[in-house]
CSV table of C-alpha atoms (C1' of nucleotides) in Angstrom, one decimal:
chain,number,residue,atom,x,y,z
A,1,MET,CA,-90.6,-5.6,-23.8
A,2,SER,CA,-90.8,-3.2,-20.8
A,3,ARG,CA,-88.6,-0.3,-20.3
A,4,PRO,CA,-86.9,0.1,-17.0
A,5,PRO,CA,-88.0,3.1,-14.9
A,6,PRO,CA,-86.0,6.1,-15.8
A,7,HIS,CA,-83.2,7.0,-13.4
A,8,SER,CA,-81.4,10.0,-12.2
A,9,ARG,CA,-81.1,11.8,-15.5
A,10,ALA,CA,-82.3,9.5,-18.2
A,11,THR,CA,-85.6,11.1,-18.9
A,12,PRO,CA,-85.5,12.9,-22.3
A,13,SER,CA,-88.1,15.3,-21.0
A,14,ALA,CA,-85.5,17.9,-20.3
A,15,PRO,CA,-82.9,17.8,-23.1
A,16,ARG,CA,-79.4,18.0,-21.7
A,17,PRO,CA,-78.8,21.7,-21.1
A,18,THR,CA,-75.9,22.9,-23.2
A,19,PRO,CA,-73.8,24.8,-20.8
A,20,ALA,CA,-72.6,28.3,-21.4
A,21,ALA,CA,-71.5,28.3,-25.0
A,22,GLY,CA,-67.8,27.6,-25.3
A,23,ALA,CA,-67.5,25.8,-21.9
A,24,LEU,CA,-66.5,22.2,-21.7
A,25,GLU,CA,-68.9,20.2,-19.5
A,26,LEU,CA,-67.3,16.8,-19.2
A,27,ASP,CA,-70.6,15.0,-18.4
A,28,ALA,CA,-72.1,16.3,-21.6
A,29,PHE,CA,-69.0,15.8,-23.8
A,30,LEU,CA,-69.6,13.1,-26.3
A,31,PRO,CA,-66.0,11.7,-26.4
A,32,TYR,CA,-66.0,11.5,-22.6
A,33,ARG,CA,-69.4,9.9,-22.4
A,34,LEU,CA,-68.5,7.3,-25.0
A,35,SER,CA,-65.2,6.5,-23.2
A,36,VAL,CA,-67.0,5.9,-19.9
A,37,LEU,CA,-69.7,3.8,-21.5
A,38,SER,CA,-67.2,1.7,-23.5
A,39,ASN,CA,-65.0,1.1,-20.5
A,40,THR,CA,-67.9,0.2,-18.3
A,41,ILE,CA,-69.2,-2.3,-20.8
A,42,SER,CA,-65.8,-3.8,-21.7
A,43,GLY,CA,-65.0,-4.1,-18.1
A,44,ALA,CA,-68.1,-6.1,-17.4
A,45,ILE,CA,-67.4,-8.5,-20.2
A,46,ALA,CA,-63.7,-8.7,-19.4
A,47,GLU,CA,-64.8,-10.1,-16.0
A,48,VAL,CA,-66.1,-13.2,-17.7
A,49,TYR,CA,-63.0,-14.2,-19.6
A,50,GLN,CA,-60.4,-12.7,-17.3
A,51,GLN,CA,-61.5,-14.3,-14.1
A,52,ARG,CA,-62.3,-17.7,-15.6
A,53,PHE,CA,-59.6,-18.1,-18.3
A,54,GLY,CA,-57.0,-15.5,-17.6
A,55,LEU,CA,-57.4,-13.9,-21.0
A,56,SER,CA,-56.4,-10.3,-21.7
A,57,ILE,CA,-58.6,-8.1,-23.9
A,58,PRO,CA,-56.3,-8.5,-26.9
A,59,GLU,CA,-56.2,-12.2,-26.4
A,60,TRP,CA,-59.9,-12.5,-26.2
A,61,ARG,CA,-60.3,-10.4,-29.4
A,62,VAL,CA,-57.9,-12.6,-31.3
A,63,MET,CA,-59.9,-15.7,-30.2
A,64,ALA,CA,-63.1,-14.1,-31.0
A,65,ILE,CA,-62.1,-13.4,-34.6
A,66,LEU,CA,-60.4,-16.7,-35.1
A,67,GLY,CA,-63.4,-18.6,-33.8
A,68,ARG,CA,-65.4,-17.0,-36.5
A,69,TYR,CA,-62.8,-16.8,-39.2
A,70,PRO,CA,-60.3,-19.6,-38.8
A,71,GLY,CA,-57.1,-19.4,-40.9
A,72,LEU,CA,-56.5,-15.7,-40.9
A,73,SER,CA,-52.9,-14.3,-40.8
A,74,ALA,CA,-51.7,-12.2,-37.9
A,75,ALA,CA,-52.0,-9.1,-40.0
A,76,GLU,CA,-55.6,-9.9,-41.0
A,77,VAL,CA,-56.4,-10.5,-37.3
A,78,ALA,CA,-55.0,-7.1,-36.5
A,79,ALA,CA,-57.1,-5.4,-39.2
A,80,ARG,CA,-60.3,-7.1,-38.1
A,81,THR,CA,-59.8,-6.5,-34.4
A,82,ALA,CA,-58.6,-2.9,-34.8
A,83,GLN,CA,-55.4,-3.7,-32.8
A,84,ASP,CA,-51.9,-3.1,-33.9
A,85,LYS,CA,-49.6,-5.8,-35.0
A,86,VAL,CA,-47.5,-5.8,-31.9
A,87,ALA,CA,-50.5,-6.4,-29.7
A,88,VAL,CA,-51.6,-9.2,-31.9
A,89,SER,CA,-48.2,-10.8,-32.0
A,90,ARG,CA,-48.0,-10.8,-28.3
A,91,ALA,CA,-51.5,-12.1,-27.8
A,92,VAL,CA,-50.9,-14.9,-30.3
A,93,SER,CA,-47.7,-15.9,-28.6
A,94,ARG,CA,-49.5,-16.2,-25.3
A,95,LEU,CA,-52.4,-18.1,-26.8
A,96,ILE,CA,-50.0,-20.5,-28.5
A,97,ALA,CA,-48.1,-21.0,-25.2
A,98,ALA,CA,-51.4,-21.7,-23.5
A,99,GLY,CA,-52.4,-24.2,-26.1
A,100,ARG,CA,-55.4,-22.3,-27.3
A,101,VAL,CA,-54.2,-21.3,-30.8
A,102,GLN,CA,-52.3,-23.3,-33.4
A,103,ARG,CA,-50.1,-21.7,-36.0
A,104,ARG,CA,-48.6,-22.9,-39.2
A,105,PHE,CA,-47.1,-20.9,-42.1
A,106,ALA,CA,-48.3,-20.7,-45.6
A,107,ASP,CA,-46.4,-22.8,-48.1
A,108,ALA,CA,-46.6,-20.2,-50.8
A,109,ASP,CA,-45.3,-17.4,-48.5
A,110,ARG,CA,-43.4,-18.6,-45.5
A,111,ARG,CA,-43.7,-15.3,-43.7
A,112,ARG,CA,-47.5,-15.4,-43.6
A,113,SER,CA,-49.0,-17.2,-40.6
A,114,ILE,CA,-52.2,-19.2,-40.6
A,115,LEU,CA,-53.9,-19.1,-37.3
A,116,GLU,CA,-56.6,-21.3,-35.8
A,117,LEU,CA,-58.1,-22.1,-32.5
A,118,SER,CA,-57.0,-25.4,-31.1
A,119,ALA,CA,-59.6,-27.8,-29.6
A,120,ALA,CA,-58.9,-26.3,-26.2
A,121,GLY,CA,-59.2,-22.8,-27.7
A,122,GLN,CA,-62.5,-23.8,-29.3
A,123,ALA,CA,-63.8,-25.0,-26.0
A,124,VAL,CA,-63.0,-21.7,-24.3
A,125,TYR,CA,-64.5,-19.8,-27.2
A,126,GLU,CA,-67.7,-21.8,-27.0
A,127,GLU,CA,-68.0,-21.1,-23.4
A,128,VAL,CA,-67.3,-17.3,-23.5
A,129,VAL,CA,-69.3,-16.4,-26.6
A,130,PRO,CA,-72.7,-17.1,-25.1
A,131,GLN,CA,-71.9,-15.2,-22.0
A,132,ALA,CA,-70.7,-12.2,-24.0
A,133,LEU,CA,-73.8,-12.3,-26.1
A,134,ALA,CA,-76.0,-12.6,-23.1
A,135,LEU,CA,-74.4,-9.6,-21.6
A,136,GLU,CA,-74.9,-7.6,-24.8
A,137,ARG,CA,-78.5,-8.8,-24.9
A,138,SER,CA,-79.1,-7.8,-21.3
A,139,LEU,CA,-77.8,-4.3,-22.2
A,140,LEU,CA,-79.8,-4.0,-25.4
A,141,GLU,CA,-83.1,-5.3,-24.0
A,142,ALA,CA,-83.4,-1.9,-22.3
A,143,LEU,CA,-84.0,-0.6,-25.8
A,144,THR,CA,-87.0,-0.8,-28.0
A,145,ALA,CA,-86.7,-2.2,-31.5
A,146,SER,CA,-86.7,1.2,-33.0
A,147,GLU,CA,-84.1,2.5,-30.6
A,148,LEU,CA,-82.0,-0.4,-31.4
A,149,GLU,CA,-82.0,0.5,-35.0
A,150,GLN,CA,-81.3,4.1,-34.2
A,151,LEU,CA,-78.4,3.1,-32.2
A,152,ASP,CA,-77.0,1.0,-35.0
A,153,THR,CA,-77.3,3.8,-37.5
A,154,LEU,CA,-75.9,6.4,-35.1
A,155,LEU,CA,-72.8,4.3,-34.3
A,156,ASP,CA,-72.1,3.7,-38.0
A,157,THR,CA,-72.6,7.4,-38.8
A,158,LEU,CA,-70.4,8.6,-36.0
A,159,LEU,CA,-67.6,6.1,-36.7
A,160,GLU,CA,-67.6,6.9,-40.4
A,161,ARG,CA,-67.3,10.6,-39.4
A,162,ALA,CA,-64.7,10.0,-36.8
A,163,ARG,CA,-62.5,8.2,-39.2
A,164,HIS,CA,-62.4,11.2,-41.5
A,165,LEU,CA,-61.6,13.5,-38.6
A,166,SER,CA,-58.5,11.7,-37.5
A,167,THR,CA,-57.0,11.4,-40.9
A,168,SER,CA,-57.9,14.9,-42.3
A,169,GLU,CA,-57.3,17.2,-39.4
A,170,LEU,CA,-53.6,16.9,-39.4
A,171,PRO,CA,-52.0,20.4,-39.6
B,1,MET,CA,-54.4,2.7,-28.7
B,2,SER,CA,-53.7,2.3,-32.4
B,3,ARG,CA,-55.7,3.8,-35.1
B,4,PRO,CA,-58.2,1.3,-36.4
B,5,PRO,CA,-57.9,0.4,-40.0
B,6,PRO,CA,-60.5,1.6,-42.6
B,7,HIS,CA,-63.6,-0.4,-42.7
B,8,SER,CA,-65.9,-1.8,-45.3
B,9,ARG,CA,-69.5,-1.5,-44.1
B,10,ALA,CA,-70.5,2.1,-43.2
B,11,THR,CA,-73.5,2.7,-45.5
B,12,PRO,CA,-76.5,2.4,-43.2
B,13,SER,CA,-78.6,1.5,-46.3
B,14,ALA,CA,-79.0,-2.1,-45.4
B,15,PRO,CA,-79.8,-2.8,-41.8
B,16,ARG,CA,-77.1,-4.8,-40.1
B,17,PRO,CA,-77.9,-8.4,-40.6
B,18,THR,CA,-78.0,-10.4,-37.4
B,19,PRO,CA,-75.6,-13.3,-38.1
B,20,ALA,CA,-76.5,-16.9,-37.3
B,21,ALA,CA,-78.0,-16.8,-33.8
B,22,GLY,CA,-75.4,-17.6,-31.2
B,23,ALA,CA,-72.5,-16.5,-33.3
B,24,LEU,CA,-70.3,-13.6,-32.3
B,25,GLU,CA,-69.7,-11.2,-35.2
B,26,LEU,CA,-67.2,-8.7,-33.9
B,27,ASP,CA,-68.3,-6.0,-36.3
B,28,ALA,CA,-71.9,-6.2,-35.0
B,29,PHE,CA,-71.0,-6.6,-31.4
B,30,LEU,CA,-72.0,-3.5,-29.4
B,31,PRO,CA,-69.1,-3.5,-26.9
B,32,TYR,CA,-66.6,-3.8,-29.7
B,33,ARG,CA,-68.2,-1.2,-31.9
B,34,LEU,CA,-68.3,1.2,-28.9
B,35,SER,CA,-64.7,0.6,-28.1
B,36,VAL,CA,-63.5,1.3,-31.7
B,37,LEU,CA,-65.6,4.4,-31.9
B,38,SER,CA,-64.5,5.7,-28.6
B,39,ASN,CA,-60.8,5.1,-29.3
B,40,THR,CA,-61.1,6.7,-32.7
B,41,ILE,CA,-62.7,9.8,-31.3
B,42,SER,CA,-60.4,10.1,-28.3
B,43,GLY,CA,-57.4,9.6,-30.5
B,44,ALA,CA,-58.4,12.4,-32.7
B,45,ILE,CA,-58.8,14.8,-29.8
B,46,ALA,CA,-55.7,13.5,-28.1
B,47,GLU,CA,-53.7,14.7,-31.2
B,48,VAL,CA,-54.7,18.2,-30.3
B,49,TYR,CA,-53.3,18.3,-26.7
B,50,GLN,CA,-50.6,15.6,-27.0
B,51,GLN,CA,-48.8,17.1,-30.0
B,52,ARG,CA,-49.0,20.7,-28.9
B,53,PHE,CA,-48.8,20.4,-25.1
B,54,GLY,CA,-47.5,17.0,-24.3
B,55,LEU,CA,-50.5,16.2,-22.1
B,56,SER,CA,-51.6,12.6,-21.5
B,57,ILE,CA,-55.2,11.7,-21.4
B,58,PRO,CA,-55.5,11.6,-17.7
B,59,GLU,CA,-53.7,15.0,-17.5
B,60,TRP,CA,-56.0,16.5,-19.9
B,61,ARG,CA,-59.0,15.2,-18.1
B,62,VAL,CA,-57.8,16.7,-14.8
B,63,MET,CA,-57.3,20.0,-16.5
B,64,ALA,CA,-60.7,19.8,-18.2
B,65,ILE,CA,-62.5,19.4,-14.9
B,66,LEU,CA,-60.4,21.9,-13.0
B,67,GLY,CA,-61.0,24.5,-15.7
B,68,ARG,CA,-64.7,24.1,-15.1
B,69,TYR,CA,-64.7,23.4,-11.4
B,70,PRO,CA,-61.7,25.0,-9.7
B,71,GLY,CA,-60.8,24.1,-6.2
B,72,LEU,CA,-61.8,20.4,-6.3
B,73,SER,CA,-59.8,17.9,-4.3
B,74,ALA,CA,-58.0,15.0,-5.9
B,75,ALA,CA,-60.7,12.6,-4.9
B,76,GLU,CA,-63.4,14.8,-6.4
B,77,VAL,CA,-61.4,15.1,-9.6
B,78,ALA,CA,-61.1,11.3,-9.7
B,79,ALA,CA,-64.8,10.9,-9.2
B,80,ARG,CA,-65.7,13.4,-11.9
B,81,THR,CA,-63.3,12.2,-14.5
B,82,ALA,CA,-64.0,8.5,-13.8
B,83,GLN,CA,-60.3,7.8,-13.2
B,84,ASP,CA,-58.8,6.1,-10.2
B,85,LYS,CA,-57.0,8.0,-7.6
B,86,VAL,CA,-53.6,6.8,-8.5
B,87,ALA,CA,-54.0,8.0,-12.0
B,88,VAL,CA,-55.2,11.4,-10.7
B,89,SER,CA,-52.3,11.6,-8.3
B,90,ARG,CA,-49.8,11.0,-11.0
B,91,ALA,CA,-51.5,13.4,-13.4
B,92,VAL,CA,-51.6,16.1,-10.8
B,93,SER,CA,-47.9,15.6,-9.9
B,94,ARG,CA,-46.9,16.1,-13.5
B,95,LEU,CA,-49.2,19.0,-14.0
B,96,ILE,CA,-47.8,20.7,-10.9
B,97,ALA,CA,-44.2,20.0,-12.1
B,98,ALA,CA,-45.1,21.5,-15.4
B,99,GLY,CA,-46.5,24.6,-13.7
B,100,ARG,CA,-50.0,24.1,-15.0
B,101,VAL,CA,-51.8,23.3,-11.7
B,102,GLN,CA,-51.4,24.8,-8.3
B,103,ARG,CA,-52.1,22.9,-5.1
B,104,ARG,CA,-52.8,23.9,-1.5
B,105,PHE,CA,-54.3,22.0,1.3
B,106,ALA,CA,-57.5,22.8,3.2
B,107,ASP,CA,-57.0,24.4,6.6
B,108,ALA,CA,-59.9,22.5,8.1
B,109,ASP,CA,-58.6,19.1,6.9
B,110,ARG,CA,-55.0,19.1,5.9
B,111,ARG,CA,-55.3,15.8,4.0
B,112,ARG,CA,-57.6,17.4,1.5
B,113,SER,CA,-56.0,19.1,-1.5
B,114,ILE,CA,-57.4,22.1,-3.2
B,115,LEU,CA,-56.5,22.1,-6.9
B,116,GLU,CA,-56.7,24.9,-9.4
B,117,LEU,CA,-55.2,25.7,-12.8
B,118,SER,CA,-52.4,28.1,-12.7
B,119,ALA,CA,-52.4,31.0,-15.2
B,120,ALA,CA,-50.3,28.9,-17.6
B,121,GLY,CA,-52.7,26.0,-17.1
B,122,GLN,CA,-55.6,28.3,-17.8
B,123,ALA,CA,-54.0,29.4,-21.0
B,124,VAL,CA,-53.6,25.8,-22.2
B,125,TYR,CA,-57.1,25.1,-21.2
B,126,GLU,CA,-58.5,28.0,-23.1
B,127,GLU,CA,-56.6,26.9,-26.2
B,128,VAL,CA,-57.6,23.3,-26.1
B,129,VAL,CA,-61.2,23.6,-25.2
B,130,PRO,CA,-62.4,25.3,-28.3
B,131,GLN,CA,-60.6,22.7,-30.4
B,132,ALA,CA,-62.1,19.8,-28.5
B,133,LEU,CA,-65.5,21.4,-28.8
B,134,ALA,CA,-65.0,22.1,-32.5
B,135,LEU,CA,-64.1,18.5,-33.0
B,136,GLU,CA,-67.2,17.3,-31.2
B,137,ARG,CA,-69.3,19.7,-33.2
B,138,SER,CA,-67.9,18.5,-36.5
B,139,LEU,CA,-68.8,15.0,-35.4
B,140,LEU,CA,-72.3,15.8,-34.3
B,141,GLU,CA,-73.2,18.0,-37.2
B,142,ALA,CA,-73.5,14.8,-39.2
B,143,LEU,CA,-76.7,14.2,-37.1
B,144,THR,CA,-80.1,15.8,-37.2
B,145,ALA,CA,-81.5,17.4,-34.1
B,146,SER,CA,-83.7,14.5,-33.5
B,147,GLU,CA,-80.8,12.0,-33.9
B,148,LEU,CA,-78.9,14.1,-31.5
B,149,GLU,CA,-81.5,13.7,-28.9
B,150,GLN,CA,-81.8,10.0,-29.6
B,151,LEU,CA,-78.1,9.7,-29.1
B,152,ASP,CA,-78.2,11.5,-25.8
B,153,THR,CA,-81.0,9.3,-24.5
B,154,LEU,CA,-79.4,6.1,-25.8
B,155,LEU,CA,-76.1,6.8,-24.1
B,156,ASP,CA,-77.7,7.6,-20.8
B,157,THR,CA,-79.9,4.5,-21.0
B,158,LEU,CA,-77.0,2.2,-21.9
B,159,LEU,CA,-74.6,3.7,-19.3
B,160,GLU,CA,-77.3,3.3,-16.6
B,161,ARG,CA,-77.8,-0.3,-17.6
B,162,ALA,CA,-74.1,-1.0,-17.9
B,163,ARG,CA,-73.4,0.2,-14.4
B,164,HIS,CA,-75.9,-2.3,-13.0
B,165,LEU,CA,-74.3,-5.1,-15.0
B,166,SER,CA,-70.9,-4.8,-13.7
B,167,THR,CA,-72.0,-4.6,-10.1
B,168,SER,CA,-74.7,-7.1,-10.0
B,169,GLU,CA,-73.3,-10.0,-12.1
B,170,LEU,CA,-70.7,-11.1,-9.6
B,171,PRO,CA,-71.3,-14.7,-8.7
C,1,DC,C1',-29.5,-12.6,-61.7
C,2,DT,C1',-28.8,-9.5,-57.9
C,3,DA,C1',-29.4,-5.3,-55.1
C,4,DA,C1',-32.9,-2.6,-53.1
C,5,DA,C1',-37.5,-2.1,-51.4
C,6,DA,C1',-41.4,-4.0,-49.3
C,7,DT,C1',-43.9,-7.2,-46.3
C,8,DG,C1',-45.0,-10.2,-42.2
C,9,DG,C1',-43.9,-10.7,-37.8
C,10,DT,C1',-40.9,-10.3,-33.5
C,11,DT,C1',-38.0,-8.0,-30.1
C,12,DT,C1',-36.4,-4.2,-27.4
C,13,DC,C1',-36.7,-0.3,-24.5
C,14,DA,C1',-38.9,3.3,-22.3
C,15,DG,C1',-43.0,5.1,-20.5
C,16,DA,C1',-47.8,4.1,-18.8
C,17,DT,C1',-51.0,1.7,-15.7
C,18,DG,C1',-53.2,-1.1,-12.0
C,19,DT,C1',-53.0,-3.3,-7.5
C,20,DA,C1',-51.6,-3.3,-3.1
C,21,DA,C1',-49.0,-1.6,0.6
C,22,DC,C1',-47.8,2.6,3.0
C,23,DT,C1',-48.0,7.5,5.3
C,24,DT,C1',-50.4,11.1,7.3
C,25,DT,C1',-54.3,13.2,9.2
C,26,DT,C1',-59.0,13.0,10.9
C,27,DC,C1',-63.0,10.9,13.0
C,28,DA,C1',-65.7,7.7,16.2
C,29,DC,C1',-66.2,5.8,20.3
C,30,DC,C1',-65.4,4.7,24.8
D,1,DG,C1',-58.1,12.3,26.1
D,2,DG,C1',-56.5,7.6,23.8
D,3,DT,C1',-57.0,4.0,20.5
D,4,DG,C1',-58.4,2.0,16.4
D,5,DA,C1',-60.8,2.6,12.1
D,6,DA,C1',-61.3,5.3,8.0
D,7,DA,C1',-60.0,8.8,4.4
D,8,DA,C1',-56.8,11.3,1.3
D,9,DG,C1',-52.8,10.8,-1.2
D,10,DT,C1',-48.4,8.7,-2.5
D,11,DT,C1',-45.1,5.1,-3.4
D,12,DA,C1',-43.5,0.5,-5.1
D,13,DC,C1',-43.7,-3.2,-7.9
D,14,DA,C1',-45.0,-5.9,-11.5
D,15,DT,C1',-47.2,-5.9,-15.8
D,16,DC,C1',-48.7,-3.8,-20.1
D,17,DT,C1',-48.2,-1.0,-24.1
D,18,DG,C1',-46.5,1.6,-28.2
D,19,DA,C1',-42.8,3.2,-31.1
D,20,DA,C1',-39.0,2.1,-33.3
D,21,DA,C1',-35.5,-1.1,-34.5
D,22,DC,C1',-34.9,-5.5,-36.1
D,23,DC,C1',-34.9,-10.3,-38.7
D,24,DA,C1',-36.5,-13.2,-42.3
D,25,DT,C1',-38.7,-13.8,-46.6
D,26,DT,C1',-40.5,-12.2,-50.9
D,27,DT,C1',-41.1,-8.9,-54.6
D,28,DT,C1',-39.5,-5.4,-57.7
D,29,DA,C1',-36.3,-3.2,-60.8
D,30,DG,C1',-32.3,-2.7,-63.3
DNA sequence: CTAAAATGGTTTCAGATGTAACTTTTCACC
DNA sequence: GGTGAAAAGTTACATCTGAAACCATTTTAG
């Protein structure tokens, strides 16, 4: 597994210089870097399902979770995709209108929806998933096995930490 | 975006199991994890400047870059903040209206704007920056020095790679 | 049993955002 | 110099999004 040649500033030889203490250097600011990275990657993947199937990001996320866990309710989909219930409601409506998702309601509790991909939805799912995974793979093959594990740990640690921040820092 | 719900797997004790090959497990999918992490962190920081100063994210980014590099043009601000020029134009308008940014135009080229924080803008900047940095620090202090360097390298590598993806994968 | 609270989901309305068209100014070239 | 192409910004329009209000159903409490 060969590493690509280092580029403009990807060589860890010179550690990113911390600018004058107390200054905010956007290029070195973790939240900003994460945002740029995330948007760049999501954009690349979105090209796959937006161009070919006219799916929005929330729609694709709903399909992704239903493909793997059929029968969830809208609230469960919202929880699993980290989207709010309004976004899920709208995504589901459009998916039903497009014939990609089927909905029925639970007998025991007629408020609770039961969502599944339709055959057509399943077909889309099975076409998009390999491309999404291929794209992820082509990103990650830049990393060694050890880096991959570091990445995994780092993301978990940071997310864990970030969740505490946003709930505990309220004045 | 909405705050993601609490999660179940955050202990890095067991390495993330790769699910059945070819299946898309959202929780293990890098683009999704990055998106959730980025939104969670950005949301936490946004609380600082949105609640107190009514700044939107694009507005804050413009201020952040002007605080550090006064005198940039709108196009340069757009490039440095990774936002498109319409977003910058609108952010600058609102910032000018709010008295936080001053604009003049270059003598040599009267299309080119020259943007700076006003005194009021500078005051906001100097109040928000330490809080943003503190938040970043409290995130990063979960990491060892070596992890910090790994993170730095990983982000650079991935971004580099992601940029190629989105430009080279067009059919 | 029934009134109030809670839950699942949808709708509404106002503000945000992206794409494309447009204006103004400068530059390239003949 | 004059004309067309390019660059910097702004505006228009259509869509998207988020917060809050809303409806229907179920649960809880008295």
